[in-house]
Short mmCIF file of C-alpha atoms in Angstrom, two decimals:
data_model
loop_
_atom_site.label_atom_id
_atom_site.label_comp_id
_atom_site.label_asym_id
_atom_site.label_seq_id
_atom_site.Cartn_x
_atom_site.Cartn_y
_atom_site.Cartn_z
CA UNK A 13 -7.82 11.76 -9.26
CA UNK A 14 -7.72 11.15 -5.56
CA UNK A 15 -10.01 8.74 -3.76
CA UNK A 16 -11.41 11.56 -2.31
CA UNK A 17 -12.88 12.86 -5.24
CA UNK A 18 -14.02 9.60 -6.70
CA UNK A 19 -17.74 9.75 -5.22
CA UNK A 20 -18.35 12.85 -6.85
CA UNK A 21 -16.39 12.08 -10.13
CA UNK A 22 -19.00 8.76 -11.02
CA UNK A 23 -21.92 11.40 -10.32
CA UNK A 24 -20.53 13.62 -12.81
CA UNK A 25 -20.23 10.66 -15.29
CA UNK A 26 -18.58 7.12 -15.17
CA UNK A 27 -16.27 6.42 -17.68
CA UNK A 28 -15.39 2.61 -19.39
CA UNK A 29 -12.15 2.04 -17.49
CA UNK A 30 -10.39 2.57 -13.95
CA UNK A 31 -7.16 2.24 -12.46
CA UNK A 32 -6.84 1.87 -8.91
CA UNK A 33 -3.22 2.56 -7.58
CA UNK A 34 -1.39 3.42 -4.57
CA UNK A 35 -0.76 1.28 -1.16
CA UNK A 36 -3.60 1.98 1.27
CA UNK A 37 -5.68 -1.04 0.75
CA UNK A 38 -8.26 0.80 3.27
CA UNK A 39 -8.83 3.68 0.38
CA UNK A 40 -8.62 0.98 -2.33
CA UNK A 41 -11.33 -1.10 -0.53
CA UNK A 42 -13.93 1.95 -0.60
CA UNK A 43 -12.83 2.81 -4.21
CA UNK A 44 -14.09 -1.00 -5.16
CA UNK A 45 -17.44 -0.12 -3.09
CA UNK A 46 -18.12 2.99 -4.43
CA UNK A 47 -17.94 1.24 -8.26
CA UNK A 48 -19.72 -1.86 -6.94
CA UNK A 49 -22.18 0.46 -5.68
CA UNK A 50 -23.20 1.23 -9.29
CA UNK A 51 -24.53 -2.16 -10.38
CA UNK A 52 -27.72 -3.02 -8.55
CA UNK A 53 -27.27 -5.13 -5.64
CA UNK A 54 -30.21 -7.76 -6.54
CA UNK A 55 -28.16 -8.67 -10.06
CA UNK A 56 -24.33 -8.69 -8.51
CA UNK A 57 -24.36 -12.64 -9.74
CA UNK A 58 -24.99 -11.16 -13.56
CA UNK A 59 -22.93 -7.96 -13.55
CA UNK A 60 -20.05 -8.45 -10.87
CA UNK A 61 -17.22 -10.80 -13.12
CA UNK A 62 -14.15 -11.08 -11.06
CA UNK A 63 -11.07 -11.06 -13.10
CA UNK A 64 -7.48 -11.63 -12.30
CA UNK A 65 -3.85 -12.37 -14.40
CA UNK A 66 -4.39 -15.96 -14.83
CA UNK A 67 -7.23 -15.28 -17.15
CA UNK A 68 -6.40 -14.98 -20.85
CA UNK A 69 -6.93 -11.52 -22.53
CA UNK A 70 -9.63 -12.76 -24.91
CA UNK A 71 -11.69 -14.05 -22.19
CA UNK A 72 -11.26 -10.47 -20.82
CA UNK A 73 -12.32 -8.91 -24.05
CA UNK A 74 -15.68 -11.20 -23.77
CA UNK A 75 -16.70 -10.10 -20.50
CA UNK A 76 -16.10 -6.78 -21.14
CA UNK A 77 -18.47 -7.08 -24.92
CA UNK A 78 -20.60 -8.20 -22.35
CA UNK A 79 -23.72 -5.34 -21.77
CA UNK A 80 -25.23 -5.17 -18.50
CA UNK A 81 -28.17 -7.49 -17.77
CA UNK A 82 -31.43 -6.04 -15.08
CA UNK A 83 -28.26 -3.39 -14.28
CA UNK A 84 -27.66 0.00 -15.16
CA UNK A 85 -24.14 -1.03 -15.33
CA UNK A 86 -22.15 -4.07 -14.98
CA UNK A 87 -18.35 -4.32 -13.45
CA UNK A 88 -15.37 -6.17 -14.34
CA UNK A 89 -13.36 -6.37 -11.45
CA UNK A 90 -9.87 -7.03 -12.22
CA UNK A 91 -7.34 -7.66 -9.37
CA UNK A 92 -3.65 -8.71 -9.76
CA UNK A 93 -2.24 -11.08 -7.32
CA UNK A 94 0.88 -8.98 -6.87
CA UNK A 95 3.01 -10.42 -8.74
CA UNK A 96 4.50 -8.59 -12.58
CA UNK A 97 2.89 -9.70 -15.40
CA UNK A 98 5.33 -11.43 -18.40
CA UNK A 99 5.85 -9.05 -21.00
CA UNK A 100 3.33 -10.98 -23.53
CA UNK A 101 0.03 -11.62 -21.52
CA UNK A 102 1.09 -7.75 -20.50
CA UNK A 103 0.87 -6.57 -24.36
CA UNK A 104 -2.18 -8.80 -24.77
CA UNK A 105 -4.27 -7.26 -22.23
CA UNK A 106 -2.85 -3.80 -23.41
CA UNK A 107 -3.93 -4.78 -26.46
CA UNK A 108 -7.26 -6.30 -25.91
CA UNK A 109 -7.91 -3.26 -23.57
CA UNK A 110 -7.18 -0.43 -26.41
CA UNK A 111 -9.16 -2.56 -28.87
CA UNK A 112 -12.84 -2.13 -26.81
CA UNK A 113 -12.30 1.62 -25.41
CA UNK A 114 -12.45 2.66 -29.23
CA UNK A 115 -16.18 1.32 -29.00
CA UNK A 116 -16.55 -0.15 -25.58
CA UNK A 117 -19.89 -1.34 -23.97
CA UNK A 118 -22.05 0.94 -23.30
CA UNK A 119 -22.72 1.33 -19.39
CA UNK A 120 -19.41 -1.76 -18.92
CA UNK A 121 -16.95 -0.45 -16.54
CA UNK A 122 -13.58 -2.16 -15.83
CA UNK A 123 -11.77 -1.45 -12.86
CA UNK A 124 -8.56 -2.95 -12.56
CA UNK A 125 -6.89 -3.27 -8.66
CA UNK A 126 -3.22 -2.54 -9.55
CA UNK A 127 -1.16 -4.02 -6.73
CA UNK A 128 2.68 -3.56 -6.79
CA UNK A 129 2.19 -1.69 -10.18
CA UNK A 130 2.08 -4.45 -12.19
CA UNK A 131 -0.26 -2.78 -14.43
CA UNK A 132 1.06 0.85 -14.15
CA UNK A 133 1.57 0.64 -17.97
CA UNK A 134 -2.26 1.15 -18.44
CA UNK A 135 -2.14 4.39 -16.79
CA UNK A 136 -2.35 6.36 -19.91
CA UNK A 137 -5.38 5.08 -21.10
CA UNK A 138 -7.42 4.91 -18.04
CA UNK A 139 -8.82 6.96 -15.50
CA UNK A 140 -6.50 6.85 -12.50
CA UNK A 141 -7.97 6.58 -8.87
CA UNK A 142 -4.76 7.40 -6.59
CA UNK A 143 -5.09 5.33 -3.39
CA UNK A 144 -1.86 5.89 -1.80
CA UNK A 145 -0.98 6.44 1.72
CA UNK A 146 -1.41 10.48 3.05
CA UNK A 147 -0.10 12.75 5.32
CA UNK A 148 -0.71 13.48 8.68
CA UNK A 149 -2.62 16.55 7.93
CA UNK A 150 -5.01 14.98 5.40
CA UNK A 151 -5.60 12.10 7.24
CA UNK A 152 -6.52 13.57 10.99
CA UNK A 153 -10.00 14.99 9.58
CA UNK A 154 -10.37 11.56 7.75
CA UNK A 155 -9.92 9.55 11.17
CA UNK A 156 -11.19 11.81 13.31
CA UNK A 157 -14.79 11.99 10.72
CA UNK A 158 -14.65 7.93 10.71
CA UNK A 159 -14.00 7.79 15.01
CA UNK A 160 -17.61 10.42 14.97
CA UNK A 161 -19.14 8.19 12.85
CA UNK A 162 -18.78 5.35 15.17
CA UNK A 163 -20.02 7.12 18.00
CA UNK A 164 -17.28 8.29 19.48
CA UNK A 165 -14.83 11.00 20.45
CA UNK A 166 -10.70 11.68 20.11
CA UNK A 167 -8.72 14.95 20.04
CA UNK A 168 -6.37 15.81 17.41
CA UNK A 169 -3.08 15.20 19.39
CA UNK A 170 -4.69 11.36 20.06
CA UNK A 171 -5.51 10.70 16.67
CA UNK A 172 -2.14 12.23 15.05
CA UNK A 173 -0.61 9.83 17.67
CA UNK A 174 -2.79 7.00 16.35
CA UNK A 175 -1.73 7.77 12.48
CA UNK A 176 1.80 7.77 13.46
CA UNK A 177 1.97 4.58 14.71
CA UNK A 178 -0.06 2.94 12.21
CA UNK A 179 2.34 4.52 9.50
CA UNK A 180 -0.48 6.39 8.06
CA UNK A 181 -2.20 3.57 6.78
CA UNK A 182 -5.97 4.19 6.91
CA UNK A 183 -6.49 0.15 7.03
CA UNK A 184 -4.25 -0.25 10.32
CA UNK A 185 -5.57 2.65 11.44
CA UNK A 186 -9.47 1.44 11.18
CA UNK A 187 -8.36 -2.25 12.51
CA UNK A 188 -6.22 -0.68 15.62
CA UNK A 189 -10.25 1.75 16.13
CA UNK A 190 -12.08 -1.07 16.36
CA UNK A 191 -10.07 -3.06 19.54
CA UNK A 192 -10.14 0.65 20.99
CA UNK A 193 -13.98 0.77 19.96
CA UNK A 194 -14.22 -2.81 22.25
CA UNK A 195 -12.49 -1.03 25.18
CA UNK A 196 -13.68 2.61 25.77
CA UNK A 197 -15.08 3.93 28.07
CA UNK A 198 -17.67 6.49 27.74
CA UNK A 199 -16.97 6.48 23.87
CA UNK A 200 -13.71 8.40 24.53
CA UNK A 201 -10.81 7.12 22.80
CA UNK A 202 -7.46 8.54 25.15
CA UNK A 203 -3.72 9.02 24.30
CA UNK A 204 -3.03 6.45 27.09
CA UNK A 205 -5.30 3.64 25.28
CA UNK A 206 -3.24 4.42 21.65
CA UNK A 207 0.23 4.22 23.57
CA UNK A 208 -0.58 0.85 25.18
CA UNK A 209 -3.01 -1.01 22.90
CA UNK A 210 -2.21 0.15 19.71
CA UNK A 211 1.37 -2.56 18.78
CA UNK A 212 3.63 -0.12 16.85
CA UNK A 213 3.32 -1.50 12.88
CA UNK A 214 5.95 -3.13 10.57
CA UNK A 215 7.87 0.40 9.35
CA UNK A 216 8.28 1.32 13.20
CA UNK A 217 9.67 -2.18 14.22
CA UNK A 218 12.23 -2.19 11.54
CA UNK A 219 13.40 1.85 12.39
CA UNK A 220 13.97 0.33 15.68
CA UNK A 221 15.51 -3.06 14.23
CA UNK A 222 17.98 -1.14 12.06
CA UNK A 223 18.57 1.42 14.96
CA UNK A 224 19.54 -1.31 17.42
CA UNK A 225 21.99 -2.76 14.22
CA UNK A 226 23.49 0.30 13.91
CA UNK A 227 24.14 0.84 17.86
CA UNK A 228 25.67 -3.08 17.80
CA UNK A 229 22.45 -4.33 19.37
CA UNK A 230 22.73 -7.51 17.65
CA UNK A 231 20.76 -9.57 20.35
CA UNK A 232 18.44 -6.83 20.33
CA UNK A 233 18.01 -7.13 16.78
CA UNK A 234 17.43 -10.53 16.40
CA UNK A 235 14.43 -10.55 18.69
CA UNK A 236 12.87 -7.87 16.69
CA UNK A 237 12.98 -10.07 13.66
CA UNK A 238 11.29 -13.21 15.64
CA UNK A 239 8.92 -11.03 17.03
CA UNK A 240 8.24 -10.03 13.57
CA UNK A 241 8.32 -13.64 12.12
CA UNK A 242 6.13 -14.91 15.41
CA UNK A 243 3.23 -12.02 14.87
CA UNK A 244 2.55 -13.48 11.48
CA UNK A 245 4.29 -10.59 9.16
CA UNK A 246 5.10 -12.24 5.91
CA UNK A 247 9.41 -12.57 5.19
CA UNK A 248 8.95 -10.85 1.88
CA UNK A 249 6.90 -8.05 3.54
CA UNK A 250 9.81 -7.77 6.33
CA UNK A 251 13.12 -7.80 3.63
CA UNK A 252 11.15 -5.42 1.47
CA UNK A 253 10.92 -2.96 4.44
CA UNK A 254 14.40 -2.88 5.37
CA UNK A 255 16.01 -2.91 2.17
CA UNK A 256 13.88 0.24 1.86
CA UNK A 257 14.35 1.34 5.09
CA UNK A 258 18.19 1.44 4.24
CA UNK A 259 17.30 3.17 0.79
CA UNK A 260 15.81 5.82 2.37
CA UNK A 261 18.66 6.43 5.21
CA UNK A 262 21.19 6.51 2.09
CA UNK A 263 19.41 9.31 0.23
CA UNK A 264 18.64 11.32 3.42
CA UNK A 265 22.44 10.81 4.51
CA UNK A 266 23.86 12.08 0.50
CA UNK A 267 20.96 14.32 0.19
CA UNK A 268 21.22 18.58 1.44
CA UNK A 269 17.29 19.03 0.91
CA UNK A 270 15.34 19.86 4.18
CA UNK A 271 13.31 17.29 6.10
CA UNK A 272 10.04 18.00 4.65
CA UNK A 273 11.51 18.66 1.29
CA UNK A 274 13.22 14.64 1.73
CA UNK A 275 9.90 13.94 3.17
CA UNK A 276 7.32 15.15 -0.01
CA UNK A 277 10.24 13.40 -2.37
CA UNK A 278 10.51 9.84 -0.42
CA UNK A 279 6.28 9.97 -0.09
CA UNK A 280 6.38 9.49 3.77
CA UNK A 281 5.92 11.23 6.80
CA UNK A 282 8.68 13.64 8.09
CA UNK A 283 8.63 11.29 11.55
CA UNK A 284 10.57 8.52 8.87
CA UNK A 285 13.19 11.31 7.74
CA UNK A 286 14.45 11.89 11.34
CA UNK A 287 14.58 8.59 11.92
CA UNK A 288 16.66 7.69 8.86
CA UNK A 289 18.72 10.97 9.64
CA UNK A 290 19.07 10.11 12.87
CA UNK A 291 20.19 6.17 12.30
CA UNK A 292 22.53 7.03 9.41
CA UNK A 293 24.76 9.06 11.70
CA UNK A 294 26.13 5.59 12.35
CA UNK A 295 26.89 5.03 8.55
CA UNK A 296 28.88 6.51 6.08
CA UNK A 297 27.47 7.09 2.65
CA UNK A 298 29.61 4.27 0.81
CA UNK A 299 28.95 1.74 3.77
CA UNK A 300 25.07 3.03 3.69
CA UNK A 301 25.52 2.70 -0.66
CA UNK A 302 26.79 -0.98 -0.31
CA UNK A 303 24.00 -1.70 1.89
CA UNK A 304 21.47 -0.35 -0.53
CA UNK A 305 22.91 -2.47 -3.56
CA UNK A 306 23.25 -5.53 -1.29
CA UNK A 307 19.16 -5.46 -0.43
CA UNK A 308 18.25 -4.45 -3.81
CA UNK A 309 19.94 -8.01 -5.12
CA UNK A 310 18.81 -9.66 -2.36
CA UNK A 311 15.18 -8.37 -2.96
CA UNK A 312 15.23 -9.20 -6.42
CA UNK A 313 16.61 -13.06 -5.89
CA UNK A 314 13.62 -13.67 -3.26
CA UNK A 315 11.06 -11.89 -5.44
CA UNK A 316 12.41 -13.93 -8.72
CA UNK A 317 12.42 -17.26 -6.87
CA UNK A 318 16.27 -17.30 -7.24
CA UNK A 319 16.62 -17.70 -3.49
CA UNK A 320 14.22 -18.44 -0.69
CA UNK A 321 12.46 -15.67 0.59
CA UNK A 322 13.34 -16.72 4.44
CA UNK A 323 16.63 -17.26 2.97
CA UNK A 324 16.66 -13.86 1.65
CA UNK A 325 15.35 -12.00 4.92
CA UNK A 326 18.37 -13.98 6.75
CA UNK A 327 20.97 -13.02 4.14
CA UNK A 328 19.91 -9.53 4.28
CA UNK A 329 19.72 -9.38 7.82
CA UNK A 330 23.03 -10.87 7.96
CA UNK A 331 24.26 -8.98 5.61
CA UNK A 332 23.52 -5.63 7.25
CA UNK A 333 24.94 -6.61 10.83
CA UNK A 334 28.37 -7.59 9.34
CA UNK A 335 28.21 -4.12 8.07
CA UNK A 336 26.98 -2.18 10.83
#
């Protein structure tokens, strides 16, 4: 089920377990309102337990043998903190989990906050609330609704504008309204105010960081990555993006599907495909293929605490203007 559909799914009936997925934390932020919104707000100390992975799976199975107390329902609120689960504490909650839905709680509801899909292998058995980023098209109604709401006005061309450079992420998108919301005059947000307030997100910096690589704008380059470093964007965050970045400009370079087709396959705007079409020109496919398996190592050392992670953004940057 999509966010969207979530309000009207819990009037319809709530059932013992939730999955929230997907990586727009603005969507996954309402989906844990809309459930917290369920247990009455005078009892949140009783029936709100926060949960996370370095809990053990019995004391998970407690809380959730645990009945609502002054409530109609009570909430266990599981979040990851990004990082995968070992195969055994992963089996154990799996286990634990199975165990109670064949006679959970009445009126217990656990929501788990899957980051990074660490628990994607509870999918099956839960009810899955899909928060993930959306197009253009779906989200222009969505931002321009939320921009009324606030009292005040855009037109479509300004807010598709505003969507594009926040990646389609609702939660950059609703930080980036609220310094326009500061500034506007007569409640009127322009196309001039998104094109010089709004700072273009992580995605477009590195399109433009692996464009200037692959035009032999080195110098260029490197001040892309301080600016990067110096705004506060976390190195993992930054080597993640380009070795994807570089994944995506291999498959659109090897791949004959159209733009939009490449587009609905890769789960991102067409805007990314031209770009990756367009920067790939420089490559070809077995210099663009090396690249790929280069990051992907790279990624995996700095995630694995094999290397550094600022040693692994620097290798990887490295790496990828040595084969430009």
């Amino acid at each position: 089920m999509v966010i969207q559909d979530l309000s009207k799914n819990l009037k319809n009936g709530v059932k013992p377990f939730y999955l929230i997925s997907g990586d727009d934390y603005y969507f996954k932020k309402t989906a844990v309102s809309l459930f917290k919104a369920l247990v009455d707000e005078m009892t949140f100390d009783f029936n709100i337990t926060y949960f996370n992975s370095s809990m053990t799976a019995d004391a998970l199975l407690i809380n959730l043998q645990t009945p609502p107390l002054m409530s109609d329902y009570r909430l266990v609120l599981f979040s990851g903190d990004g990082k995968k689960l070992d195969k055994e504490k992963a089996k154990s909650y799996e286990s634990k989990i199975k165990d109670w839905l064949k006679n959970p709680c009445p009126n217990v509801i656990l929501v788990i906050v899957d980051d990074d899909d660490s628990f994607k292998f509870l999918s099956k058995i839960a009810e899955v609330v899909d928060c993930k980023k959306q197009k253009i098209v779906d989200l222009i109604p969505q931002v321009a609704n939320y921009i009324s709401e606030k009292g005040f006005s855009a037109n479509d061309a300004t807010i598709k504008e505003l969507i594009n450079k926040c990646n389609n992420d609702m939660m950059i998108i609703s930080n980036e309204l609220e310094k326009l919301f500061a500034i506007a005059d007569n409640k009127s947000i322009s196309y001039d105010m998104i094109d010089k307030i709004v700072v273009n997100n992580i995605e477009q910096s590195v399109f433009k960081l692996t464009d200037s690589i692959a035009l032999g704008n080195i110098g260029e380059a490197y001040v892309i990555m301080d600016t990067l470093l110096a705004s506060g964007e976390q190195p993992l965050k930054i080597l993640a993006t380009i070795a994807g970045q570089y994944r995506r400009m291999f498959v659109c370079k090897v791949s004959q599907d159209s733009e939009a087709a490449l587009a609905e396959q890769l789960g991102v705007n067409p805007y990314a495909v031209t770009i990756s079409k367009r920067v790939g020109k420089s490559y070809k496919p077995m210099q663009l293929k090396k690249l790929v398996d280069k990051m992907s190592n790279i990624e995996y050392a700095a995630k694995n605490g094999e290397i550094g992670i600022l040693e692994g953004l620097n290798l990887a940057f490295i790496y990828a203007c040595n084969r430009r």
